GROMACS .gro file of C-alpha atoms in nm:
model
  151
    1MET     CA    1   6.791  10.320   8.356
    2LEU     CA    2   6.436  10.283   8.226
    3ILE     CA    3   6.324  10.110   8.546
    4LEU     CA    4   6.475  10.385   8.758
    5LEU     CA    5   6.303  10.651   8.548
    6THR     CA    6   5.969  10.466   8.574
    7ALA     CA    7   6.003  10.432   8.952
    8LEU     CA    8   6.088  10.802   8.979
    9VAL     CA    9   5.783  10.904   8.773
   10VAL     CA   10   5.555  10.684   8.986
   11LEU     CA   11   5.703  10.821   9.308
   12VAL     CA   12   5.670  11.183   9.197
   13THR     CA   13   5.314  11.120   9.080
   14LEU     CA   14   5.206  10.965   9.409
   15VAL     CA   15   5.391  11.200   9.641
   16GLY     CA   16   5.318  11.509   9.436
   17GLN     CA   17   4.947  11.451   9.390
   18ALA     CA   18   4.848  11.294   9.722
   19PRO     CA   19   4.857  11.622   9.921
   20LEU     CA   20   4.640  11.788   9.656
   21LEU     CA   21   4.361  11.532   9.677
   22PRO     CA   22   4.179  11.681   9.982
   23VAL     CA   23   4.203  12.028   9.824
   24LEU     CA   24   4.052  11.903   9.498
   25LEU     CA   25   3.777  11.710   9.678
   26ARG     CA   26   3.676  12.023   9.870
   27ARG     CA   27   3.698  12.236   9.556
   28PHE     CA   28   3.460  12.008   9.366
   29GLY     CA   29   3.227  11.985   9.666
   30LEU     CA   30   3.279  11.616   9.727
   31ILE     CA   31   3.361  11.682  10.091
   32GLU     CA   32   3.250  11.987  10.279
   33SER     CA   33   3.497  12.246  10.396
   34ASP     CA   34   3.572  12.293  10.765
   35ARG     CA   35   3.419  12.641  10.757
   36ARG     CA   36   3.096  12.514  10.602
   37ARG     CA   37   3.074  12.224  10.848
   38VAL     CA   38   3.123  12.454  11.148
   39GLU     CA   39   2.867  12.696  11.003
   40ALA     CA   40   2.613  12.413  10.962
   41MET     CA   41   2.675  12.280  11.312
   42THR     CA   42   2.643  12.628  11.461
   43ALA     CA   43   2.312  12.675  11.279
   44ARG     CA   44   2.190  12.335  11.400
   45LYS     CA   45   2.285  12.427  11.756
   46ALA     CA   46   2.091  12.755  11.738
   47GLY     CA   47   1.788  12.578  11.592
   48LEU     CA   48   1.792  12.309  11.858
   49GLN     CA   49   1.823  12.566  12.135
   50ALA     CA   50   1.526  12.756  11.991
   51ALA     CA   51   1.326  12.433  11.976
   52LEU     CA   52   1.407  12.356  12.340
   53THR     CA   53   1.300  12.706  12.443
   54ARG     CA   54   0.972  12.671  12.253
   55LEU     CA   55   0.916  12.327  12.405
   56ASP     CA   56   0.955  12.476  12.753
   57GLU     CA   57   0.703  12.748  12.665
   58LEU     CA   58   0.452  12.490  12.543
   59ALA     CA   59   0.499  12.282  12.857
   60GLU     CA   60   0.451  12.588  13.081
   61ASP     CA   61   0.129  12.687  12.902
   62ASP     CA   62  -0.008  12.335  12.957
   63ASP     CA   63  -0.038  12.287  12.580
   64LEU     CA   64   0.170  11.973  12.618
   65ASP     CA   65   0.158  11.690  12.870
   66ASP     CA   66   0.472  11.615  13.072
   67GLN     CA   67   0.539  11.276  12.915
   68THR     CA   68   0.534  11.413  12.560
   69ALA     CA   69   0.743  11.715  12.662
   70ASP     CA   70   1.003  11.489  12.825
   71ALA     CA   71   1.024  11.267  12.518
   72TYR     CA   72   1.082  11.563  12.287
   73ARG     CA   73   1.324  11.722  12.535
   74GLN     CA   74   1.536  11.406  12.545
   75MET     CA   75   1.543  11.385  12.166
   76LEU     CA   76   1.641  11.750  12.125
   77GLU     CA   77   1.902  11.736  12.401
   78LEU     CA   78   2.065  11.430  12.243
   79ARG     CA   79   2.086  11.609  11.910
   80LEU     CA   80   2.224  11.919  12.080
   81GLU     CA   81   2.483  11.710  12.262
   82ARG     CA   82   2.598  11.558  11.934
   83VAL     CA   83   2.630  11.900  11.769
   84GLN     CA   84   2.823  12.039  12.066
   85TYR     CA   85   3.050  11.735  12.050
   86PHE     CA   86   3.150  11.822  11.692
   87LEU     CA   87   3.187  12.192  11.766
   88GLU     CA   88   3.405  12.112  12.067
   89GLU     CA   89   3.635  11.908  11.843
   90ASP     CA   90   3.679  12.204  11.608
   91GLU     CA   91   3.765  12.438  11.896
   92HIS     CA   92   4.038  12.201  12.014
   93ASP     CA   93   4.183  12.129  11.666
   94GLY     CA   94   4.057  11.774  11.650
   95GLU     CA   95   4.140  11.682  12.010
   96ARG     CA   96   3.838  11.566  12.202
   97THR     CA   97   3.795  11.595  12.573
   98SER     CA   98   3.588  11.278  12.588
   99PRO     CA   99   3.729  10.953  12.729
  100PRO     CA  100   3.959  10.758  12.494
  101ASN     CA  101   3.719  10.462  12.460
  102SER     CA  102   3.435  10.690  12.356
  103ARG     CA  103   3.548  10.704  11.992
  104ARG     CA  104   3.588  10.326  11.973
  105VAL     CA  105   3.245  10.265  12.127
  106ARG     CA  106   3.083  10.515  11.889
  107ALA     CA  107   3.250  10.347  11.593
  108GLU     CA  108   3.123  10.005  11.708
  109LEU     CA  109   2.768  10.134  11.752
  110VAL     CA  110   2.768  10.291  11.407
  111ARG     CA  111   2.911   9.969  11.261
  112ALA     CA  112   2.624   9.772  11.419
  113GLN     CA  113   2.368  10.012  11.273
  114ARG     CA  114   2.526   9.983  10.928
  115ALA     CA  115   2.519   9.603  10.947
  116LYS     CA  116   2.149   9.604  11.041
  117LEU     CA  117   2.065   9.849  10.763
  118THR     CA  118   2.248   9.632  10.510
  119ALA     CA  119   2.057   9.326  10.631
  120LEU     CA  120   1.724   9.510  10.602
  121TYR     CA  121   1.816   9.621  10.250
  122ARG     CA  122   1.915   9.269  10.142
  123LYS     CA  123   1.587   9.132  10.278
  124GLY     CA  124   1.398   9.394  10.079
  125ARG     CA  125   1.254   9.570  10.384
  126ILE     CA  126   1.406   9.907  10.294
  127GLY     CA  127   1.487  10.059   9.959
  128ALA     CA  128   1.816  10.188   9.824
  129GLU     CA  129   1.722  10.552   9.882
  130THR     CA  130   1.641  10.486  10.249
  131LEU     CA  131   1.968  10.299  10.288
  132ARG     CA  132   2.163  10.592  10.135
  133GLU     CA  133   1.983  10.851  10.346
  134ILE     CA  134   2.043  10.676  10.677
  135THR     CA  135   2.399  10.586  10.580
  136ARG     CA  136   2.470  10.955  10.517
  137GLU     CA  137   2.337  11.036  10.863
  138LEU     CA  138   2.560  10.767  11.012
  139ASP     CA  139   2.859  10.919  10.832
  140PHE     CA  140   2.823  11.223  11.057
  141GLU     CA  141   2.840  11.000  11.363
  142ASP     CA  142   3.119  10.765  11.255
  143PRO     CA  143   3.458  10.878  11.394
  144VAL     CA  144   3.642  10.684  11.122
  145VAL     CA  145   3.459  10.865  10.841
  146ILE     CA  146   3.503  11.200  11.014
  147ARG     CA  147   3.876  11.142  11.058
  148ARG     CA  148   3.916  11.046  10.689
  149ALA     CA  149   3.726  11.355  10.575
  150ARG     CA  150   3.958  11.580  10.779
  151SER     CA  151   4.273  11.430  10.628
   0.00000   0.00000   0.00000
């Protein structure tokens, strides 16, 4: 009887508390809420669009050579594409319209970047703070991390 009671307590503890974990994590600010993430991505999108507009103005006024303007345009457009990718996912309740291999390829690319960063850290070429900062940025690109945060 004692074993049955112990098993029941463990089962109730695991099943009863597991659904509350994401709520508690959001409440304590350990993961950001969906509303806050969408708000941040929308703000990033607006900022990037303003930067692209200003870049076009600078290029038209000949304040900027074409090569430099193209380099900045590519950088800003890539960032904008990434932001739109996340916003698109929210509009479709987590379903992406990108090809099925896209998520796997992105995960592999992020994994390669993490491995290189770890190697640089172990060799003493970058410090712990740099490693943490870039790892946080990679968390926003890693489909595995994003999927875990949504659960």
